[in-house]
Tab-separated table of C-alpha atoms and ligand atoms in Angstrom:
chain	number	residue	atom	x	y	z
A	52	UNK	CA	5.345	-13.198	-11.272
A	53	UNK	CA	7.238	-9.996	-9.997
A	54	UNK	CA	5.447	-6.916	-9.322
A	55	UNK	CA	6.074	-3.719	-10.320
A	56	UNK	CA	5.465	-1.014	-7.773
A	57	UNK	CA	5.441	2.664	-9.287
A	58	UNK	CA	7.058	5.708	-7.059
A	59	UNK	CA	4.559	8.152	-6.792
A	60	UNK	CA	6.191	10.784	-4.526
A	61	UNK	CA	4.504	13.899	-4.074
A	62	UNK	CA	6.934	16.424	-2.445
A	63	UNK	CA	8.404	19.462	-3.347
A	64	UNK	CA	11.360	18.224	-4.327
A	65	UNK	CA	9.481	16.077	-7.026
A	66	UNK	CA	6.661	18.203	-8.577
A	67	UNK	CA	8.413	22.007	-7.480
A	68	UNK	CA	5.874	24.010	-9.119
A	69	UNK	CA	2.007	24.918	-8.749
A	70	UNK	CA	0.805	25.173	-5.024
A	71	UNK	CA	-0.949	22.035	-3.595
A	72	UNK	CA	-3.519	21.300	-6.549
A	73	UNK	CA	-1.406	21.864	-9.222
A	74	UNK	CA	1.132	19.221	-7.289
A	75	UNK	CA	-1.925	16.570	-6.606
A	76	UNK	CA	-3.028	16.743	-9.966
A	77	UNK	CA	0.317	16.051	-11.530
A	78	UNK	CA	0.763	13.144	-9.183
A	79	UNK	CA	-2.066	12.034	-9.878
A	80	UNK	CA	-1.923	12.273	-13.681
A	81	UNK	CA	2.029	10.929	-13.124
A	82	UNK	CA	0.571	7.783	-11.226
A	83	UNK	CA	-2.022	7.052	-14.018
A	84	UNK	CA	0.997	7.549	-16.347
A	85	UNK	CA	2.960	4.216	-14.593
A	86	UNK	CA	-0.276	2.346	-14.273
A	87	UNK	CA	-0.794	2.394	-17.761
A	88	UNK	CA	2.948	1.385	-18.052
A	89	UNK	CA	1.939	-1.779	-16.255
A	90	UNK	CA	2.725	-0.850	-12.747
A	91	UNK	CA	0.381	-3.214	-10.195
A	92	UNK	CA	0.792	-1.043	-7.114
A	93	UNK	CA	1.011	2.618	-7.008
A	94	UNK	CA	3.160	3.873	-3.699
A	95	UNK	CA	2.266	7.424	-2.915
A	96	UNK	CA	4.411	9.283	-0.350
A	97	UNK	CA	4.777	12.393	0.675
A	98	UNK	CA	8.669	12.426	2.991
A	99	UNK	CA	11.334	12.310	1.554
A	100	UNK	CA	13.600	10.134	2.605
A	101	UNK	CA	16.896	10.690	0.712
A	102	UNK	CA	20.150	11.341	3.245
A	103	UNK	CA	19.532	14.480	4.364
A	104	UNK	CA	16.416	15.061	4.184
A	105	UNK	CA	14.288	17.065	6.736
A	106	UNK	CA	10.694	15.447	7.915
A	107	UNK	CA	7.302	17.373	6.924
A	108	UNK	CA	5.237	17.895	9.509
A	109	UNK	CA	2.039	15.429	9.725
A	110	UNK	CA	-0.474	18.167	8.538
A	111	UNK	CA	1.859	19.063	5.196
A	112	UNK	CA	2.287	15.390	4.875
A	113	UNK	CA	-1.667	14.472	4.808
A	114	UNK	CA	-2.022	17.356	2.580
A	115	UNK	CA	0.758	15.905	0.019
A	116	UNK	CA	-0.566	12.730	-0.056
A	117	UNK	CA	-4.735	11.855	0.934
A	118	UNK	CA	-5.889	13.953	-1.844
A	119	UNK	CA	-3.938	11.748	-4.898
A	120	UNK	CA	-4.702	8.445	-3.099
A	121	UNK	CA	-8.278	9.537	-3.311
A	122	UNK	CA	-7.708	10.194	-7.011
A	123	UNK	CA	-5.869	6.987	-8.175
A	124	UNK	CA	-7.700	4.518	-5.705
A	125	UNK	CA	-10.645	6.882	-7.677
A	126	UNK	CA	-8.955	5.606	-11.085
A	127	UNK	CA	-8.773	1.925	-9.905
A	128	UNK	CA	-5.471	1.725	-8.540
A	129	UNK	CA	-4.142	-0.382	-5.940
A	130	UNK	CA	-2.495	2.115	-3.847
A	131	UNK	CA	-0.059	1.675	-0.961
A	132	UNK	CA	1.079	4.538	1.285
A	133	UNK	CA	4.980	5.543	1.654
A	134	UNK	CA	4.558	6.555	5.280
A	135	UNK	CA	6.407	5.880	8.940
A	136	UNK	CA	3.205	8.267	10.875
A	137	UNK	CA	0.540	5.787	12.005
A	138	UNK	CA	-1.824	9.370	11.402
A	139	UNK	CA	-1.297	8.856	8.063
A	140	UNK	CA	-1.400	5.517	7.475
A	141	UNK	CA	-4.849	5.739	8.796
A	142	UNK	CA	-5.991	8.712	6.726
A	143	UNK	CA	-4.421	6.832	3.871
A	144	UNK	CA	-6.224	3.324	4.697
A	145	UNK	CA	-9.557	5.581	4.904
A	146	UNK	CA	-8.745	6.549	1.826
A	147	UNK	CA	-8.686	3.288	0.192
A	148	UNK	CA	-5.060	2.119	0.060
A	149	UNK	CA	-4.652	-1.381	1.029
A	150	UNK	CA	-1.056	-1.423	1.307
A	151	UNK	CA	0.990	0.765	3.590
A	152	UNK	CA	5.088	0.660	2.761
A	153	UNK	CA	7.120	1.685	5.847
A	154	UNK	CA	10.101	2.499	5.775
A	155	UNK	CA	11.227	2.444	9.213
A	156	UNK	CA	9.211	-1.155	9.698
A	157	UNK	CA	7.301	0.459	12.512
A	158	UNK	CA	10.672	1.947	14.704
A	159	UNK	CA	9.628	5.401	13.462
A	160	UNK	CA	6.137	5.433	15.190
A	161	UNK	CA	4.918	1.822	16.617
A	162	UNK	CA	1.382	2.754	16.861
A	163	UNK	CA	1.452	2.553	13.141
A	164	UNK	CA	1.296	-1.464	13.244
A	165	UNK	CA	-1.871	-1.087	15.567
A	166	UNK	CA	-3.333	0.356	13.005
A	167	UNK	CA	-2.204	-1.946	10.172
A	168	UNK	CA	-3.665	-4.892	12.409
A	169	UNK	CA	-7.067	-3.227	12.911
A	170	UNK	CA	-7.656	-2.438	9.302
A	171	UNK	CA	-6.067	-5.788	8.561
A	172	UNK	CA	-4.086	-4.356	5.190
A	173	UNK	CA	-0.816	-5.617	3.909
A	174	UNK	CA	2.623	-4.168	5.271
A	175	UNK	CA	6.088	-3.833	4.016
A	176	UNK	CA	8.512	-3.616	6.836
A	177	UNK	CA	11.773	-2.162	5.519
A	178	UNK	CA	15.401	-2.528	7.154
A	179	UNK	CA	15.978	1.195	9.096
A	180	UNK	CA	18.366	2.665	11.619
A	181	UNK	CA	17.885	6.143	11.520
A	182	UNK	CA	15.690	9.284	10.453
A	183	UNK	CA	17.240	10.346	6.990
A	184	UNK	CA	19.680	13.187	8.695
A	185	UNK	CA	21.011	10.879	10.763
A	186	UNK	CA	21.181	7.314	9.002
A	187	UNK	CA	24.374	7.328	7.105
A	188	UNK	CA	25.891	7.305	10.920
A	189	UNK	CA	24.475	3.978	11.529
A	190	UNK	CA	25.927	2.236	7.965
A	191	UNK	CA	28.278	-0.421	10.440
A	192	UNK	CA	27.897	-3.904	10.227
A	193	UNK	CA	30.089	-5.282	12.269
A	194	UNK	CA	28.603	-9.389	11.914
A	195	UNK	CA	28.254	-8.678	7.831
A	196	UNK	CA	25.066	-6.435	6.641
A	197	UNK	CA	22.958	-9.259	5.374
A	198	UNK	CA	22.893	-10.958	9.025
A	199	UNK	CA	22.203	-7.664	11.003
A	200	UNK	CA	19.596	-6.874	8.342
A	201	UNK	CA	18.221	-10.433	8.599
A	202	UNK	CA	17.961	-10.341	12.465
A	203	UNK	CA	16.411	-6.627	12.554
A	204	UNK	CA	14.221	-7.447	10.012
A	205	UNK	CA	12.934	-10.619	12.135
A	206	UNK	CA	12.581	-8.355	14.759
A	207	UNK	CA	10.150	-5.903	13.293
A	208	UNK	CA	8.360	-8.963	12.288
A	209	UNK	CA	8.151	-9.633	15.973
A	210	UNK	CA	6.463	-6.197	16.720
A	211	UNK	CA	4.349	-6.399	13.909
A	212	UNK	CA	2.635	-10.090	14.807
A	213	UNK	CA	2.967	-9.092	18.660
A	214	UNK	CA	0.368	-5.740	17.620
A	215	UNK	CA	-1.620	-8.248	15.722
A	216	UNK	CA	-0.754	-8.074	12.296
A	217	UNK	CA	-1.114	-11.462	10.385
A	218	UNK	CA	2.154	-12.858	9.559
A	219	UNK	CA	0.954	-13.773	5.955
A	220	UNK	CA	0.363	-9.924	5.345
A	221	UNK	CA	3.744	-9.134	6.431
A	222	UNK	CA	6.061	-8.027	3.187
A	223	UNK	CA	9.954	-7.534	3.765
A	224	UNK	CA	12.807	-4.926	2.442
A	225	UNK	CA	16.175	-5.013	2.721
A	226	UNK	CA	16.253	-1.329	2.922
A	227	UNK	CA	18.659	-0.463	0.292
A	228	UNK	CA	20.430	3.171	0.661
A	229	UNK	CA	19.034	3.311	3.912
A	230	UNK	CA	21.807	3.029	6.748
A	231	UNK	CA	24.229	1.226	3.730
A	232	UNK	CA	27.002	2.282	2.004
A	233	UNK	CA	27.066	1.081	-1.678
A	234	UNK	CA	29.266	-2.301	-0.481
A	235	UNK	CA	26.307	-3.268	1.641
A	236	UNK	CA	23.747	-2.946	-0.960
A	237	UNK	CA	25.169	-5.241	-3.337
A	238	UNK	CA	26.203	-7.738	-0.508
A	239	UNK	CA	22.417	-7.767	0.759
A	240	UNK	CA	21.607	-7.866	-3.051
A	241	UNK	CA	23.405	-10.907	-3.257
A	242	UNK	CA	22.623	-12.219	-0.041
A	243	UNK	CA	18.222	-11.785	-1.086
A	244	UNK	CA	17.741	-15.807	-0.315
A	245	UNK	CA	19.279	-15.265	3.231
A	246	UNK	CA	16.308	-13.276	3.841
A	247	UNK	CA	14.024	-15.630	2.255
A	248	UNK	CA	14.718	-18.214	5.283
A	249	UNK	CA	12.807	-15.255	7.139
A	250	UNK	CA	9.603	-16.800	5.440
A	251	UNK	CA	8.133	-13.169	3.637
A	252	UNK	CA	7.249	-12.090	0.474
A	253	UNK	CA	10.368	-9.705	-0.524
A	254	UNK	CA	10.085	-6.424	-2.331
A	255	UNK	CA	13.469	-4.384	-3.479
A	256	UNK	CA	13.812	-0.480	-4.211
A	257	UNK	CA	17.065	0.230	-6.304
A	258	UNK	CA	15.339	2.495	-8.616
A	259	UNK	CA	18.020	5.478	-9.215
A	260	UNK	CA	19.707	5.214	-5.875
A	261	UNK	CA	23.116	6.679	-5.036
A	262	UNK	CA	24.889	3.182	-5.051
A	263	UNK	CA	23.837	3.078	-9.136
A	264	UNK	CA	25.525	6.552	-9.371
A	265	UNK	CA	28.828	5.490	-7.651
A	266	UNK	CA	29.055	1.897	-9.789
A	267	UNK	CA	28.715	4.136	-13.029
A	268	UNK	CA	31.029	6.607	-12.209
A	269	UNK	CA	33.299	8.000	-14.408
A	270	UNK	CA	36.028	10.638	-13.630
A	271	UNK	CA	35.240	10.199	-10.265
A	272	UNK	CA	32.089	11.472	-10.997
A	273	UNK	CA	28.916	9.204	-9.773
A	274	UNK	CA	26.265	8.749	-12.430
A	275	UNK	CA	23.359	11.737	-12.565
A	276	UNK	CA	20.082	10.244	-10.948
A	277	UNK	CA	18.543	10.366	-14.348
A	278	UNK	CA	20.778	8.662	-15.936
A	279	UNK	CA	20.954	5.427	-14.035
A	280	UNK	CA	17.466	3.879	-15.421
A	281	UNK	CA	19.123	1.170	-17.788
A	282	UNK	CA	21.106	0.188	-14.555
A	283	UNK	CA	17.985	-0.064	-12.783
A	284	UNK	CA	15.815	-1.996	-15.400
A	285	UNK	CA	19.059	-4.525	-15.092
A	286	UNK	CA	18.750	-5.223	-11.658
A	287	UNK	CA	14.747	-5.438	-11.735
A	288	UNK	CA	15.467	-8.464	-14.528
A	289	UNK	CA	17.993	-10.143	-11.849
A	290	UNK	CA	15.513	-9.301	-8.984
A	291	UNK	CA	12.489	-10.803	-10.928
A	292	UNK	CA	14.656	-13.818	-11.868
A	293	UNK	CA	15.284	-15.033	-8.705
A	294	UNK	CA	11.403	-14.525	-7.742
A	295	UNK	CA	11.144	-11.074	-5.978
A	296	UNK	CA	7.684	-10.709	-4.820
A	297	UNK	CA	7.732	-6.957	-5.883
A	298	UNK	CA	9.953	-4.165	-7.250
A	299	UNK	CA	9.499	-0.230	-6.127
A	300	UNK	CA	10.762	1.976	-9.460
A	301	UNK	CA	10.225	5.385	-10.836
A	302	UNK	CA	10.172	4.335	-14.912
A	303	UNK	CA	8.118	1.454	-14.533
A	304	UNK	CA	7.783	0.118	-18.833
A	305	UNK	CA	11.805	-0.317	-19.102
A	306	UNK	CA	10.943	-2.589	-15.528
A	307	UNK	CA	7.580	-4.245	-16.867
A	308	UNK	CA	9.922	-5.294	-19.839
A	309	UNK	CA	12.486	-6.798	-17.570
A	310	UNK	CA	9.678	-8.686	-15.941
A	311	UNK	CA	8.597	-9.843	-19.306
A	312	UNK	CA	12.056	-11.026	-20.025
A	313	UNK	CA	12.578	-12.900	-16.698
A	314	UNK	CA	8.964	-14.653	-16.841
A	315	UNK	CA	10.107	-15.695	-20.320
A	316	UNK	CA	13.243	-17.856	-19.172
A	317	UNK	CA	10.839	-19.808	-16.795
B	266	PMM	N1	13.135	3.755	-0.973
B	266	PMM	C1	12.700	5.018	-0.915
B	266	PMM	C2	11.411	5.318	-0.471
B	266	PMM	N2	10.571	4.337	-0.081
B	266	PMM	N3	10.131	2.063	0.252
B	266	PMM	C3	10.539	0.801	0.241
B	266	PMM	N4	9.694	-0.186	0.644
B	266	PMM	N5	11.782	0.442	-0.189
B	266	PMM	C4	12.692	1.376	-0.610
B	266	PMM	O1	13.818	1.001	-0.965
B	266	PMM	C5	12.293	2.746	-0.582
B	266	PMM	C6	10.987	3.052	-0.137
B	266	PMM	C7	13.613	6.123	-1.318
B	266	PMM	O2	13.653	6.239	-2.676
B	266	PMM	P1	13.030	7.473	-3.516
B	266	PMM	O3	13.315	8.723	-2.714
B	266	PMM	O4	13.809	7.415	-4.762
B	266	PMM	O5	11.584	7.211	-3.684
């Protein structure tokens, strides 16, 4: 069955008021929130990585995050940690989360899959080109998006067994937003089983993202971000349908429902 995999990001942009406290405790009271929605993982970051974006330093980053992995992993939770800094994927792993989700599939900092094969946790190796303020540059595809994504993804699969992580712990991401204009997230949406012949578990994020916004526009206008959850719910039912491993969302009941829906139809 598909799991659900509840954002938990704890940056400015997301809980603006309150200094560092006030932010940890609303994360972690938000996380416990989307657990008790039915959410199996909880994925705590602290970068954002929308286009644009700017990179905390490591310090403000360990700040953001250690203290509300403490608390949920505290609570219960299965944690994983939203990070590209092999620092803080340790911290985070010392912590107690036993999954960390990397964006940048170990291109960002490659001494982070050292330290996924020492503590022998599970990793999710997402499709990246680029640092935020720089990947919407790198959005070319000249041999079609779902075989470049395909062959950089069994690349980073490569590094990742060659530092010693076990191949069976390895999870895969297509990376949507990331480096894609809205064309290539639907074609690597539609093109999920070519990345199944790569032999990983798969997990999808299309919770809210900018390509929703632009296929609801109207007037020209893309959709507001909080206002493209029912489109999001529809794609985790499609995604759990055709036997997603896992599914990254910010709402996570409208999901869990979807889930419920797809398990129904066998
Ligand atoms: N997207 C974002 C952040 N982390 N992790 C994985 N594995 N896959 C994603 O698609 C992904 C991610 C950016 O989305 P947000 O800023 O809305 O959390």
């Amino acid at each position: 069955m598909t799991l659900l995999m509840g954002v938990v990001n704890v940056t400015p942009d997301s809980f603006s008021d309150g200094g560092r406290f006030v932010a940890a405790d609303a994360a972690i009271e938000h996380g416990l929130a989307l657990l008790a929605e039915g959410a199996d993982i909880l994925d705590v970051g602290g970068e954002s990585t929308r286009p644009g974006a700017t990179r905390p330093v490591v310090t403000e980053e360990l700040g953001r995050v250690i203290p509300v992995i403490t608390g949920l992993v505290a609570a219960g939770a299965r944690v994983s940690v939203d990070t590209m800094r092999a620092e803080v994927a340790a911290a985070a792993i010392a912590a107690g989360a036993t999954l960390v989700n990397d964006v940048s599939g170990g291109l960002a900092d490659p001494g982070i899959l050292d330290v996924v094969a020492d503590a022998g946790v599970e990793y999710v190796a997402m499709h990246w080109r680029a640092h935020a303020d720089q990947m919407q540059r790198h959005a070319s595809y000249p041999r079609g998006v779902v075989a470049e994504v395909r062959d950089e993804l069994a690349a980073r699969v490569d590094a990742a067994v060659a530092a010693g992580v076990t191949p069976e712990r390895i999870i895969l991401d297509p990376g949507l937003g990331f480096a894609k204009t809205p064309q290539h997230n639907w074609e690597l949406l539609a093109g999920l089983d070519e990345l199944d012949g790569l032999g990983h578990r798969l997990l999808a994020g299309a919770s809210r993202k900018s390509f929703l916004g632009v296929l609801l526009a109207a007037d020209g206008q893309p959709r507001p971000v909080d206002e493209r959850e029912d489109a999001t719910t529809a794609l985790t039912a499609l995604l759990a349908r055709r036997g997603t491993w896992c599914v990254r969302v910010h709402r996570v009941r409208p999901s869990a429902d979807a889930v419920a829906v797809a398990r129904a139809l066998g």
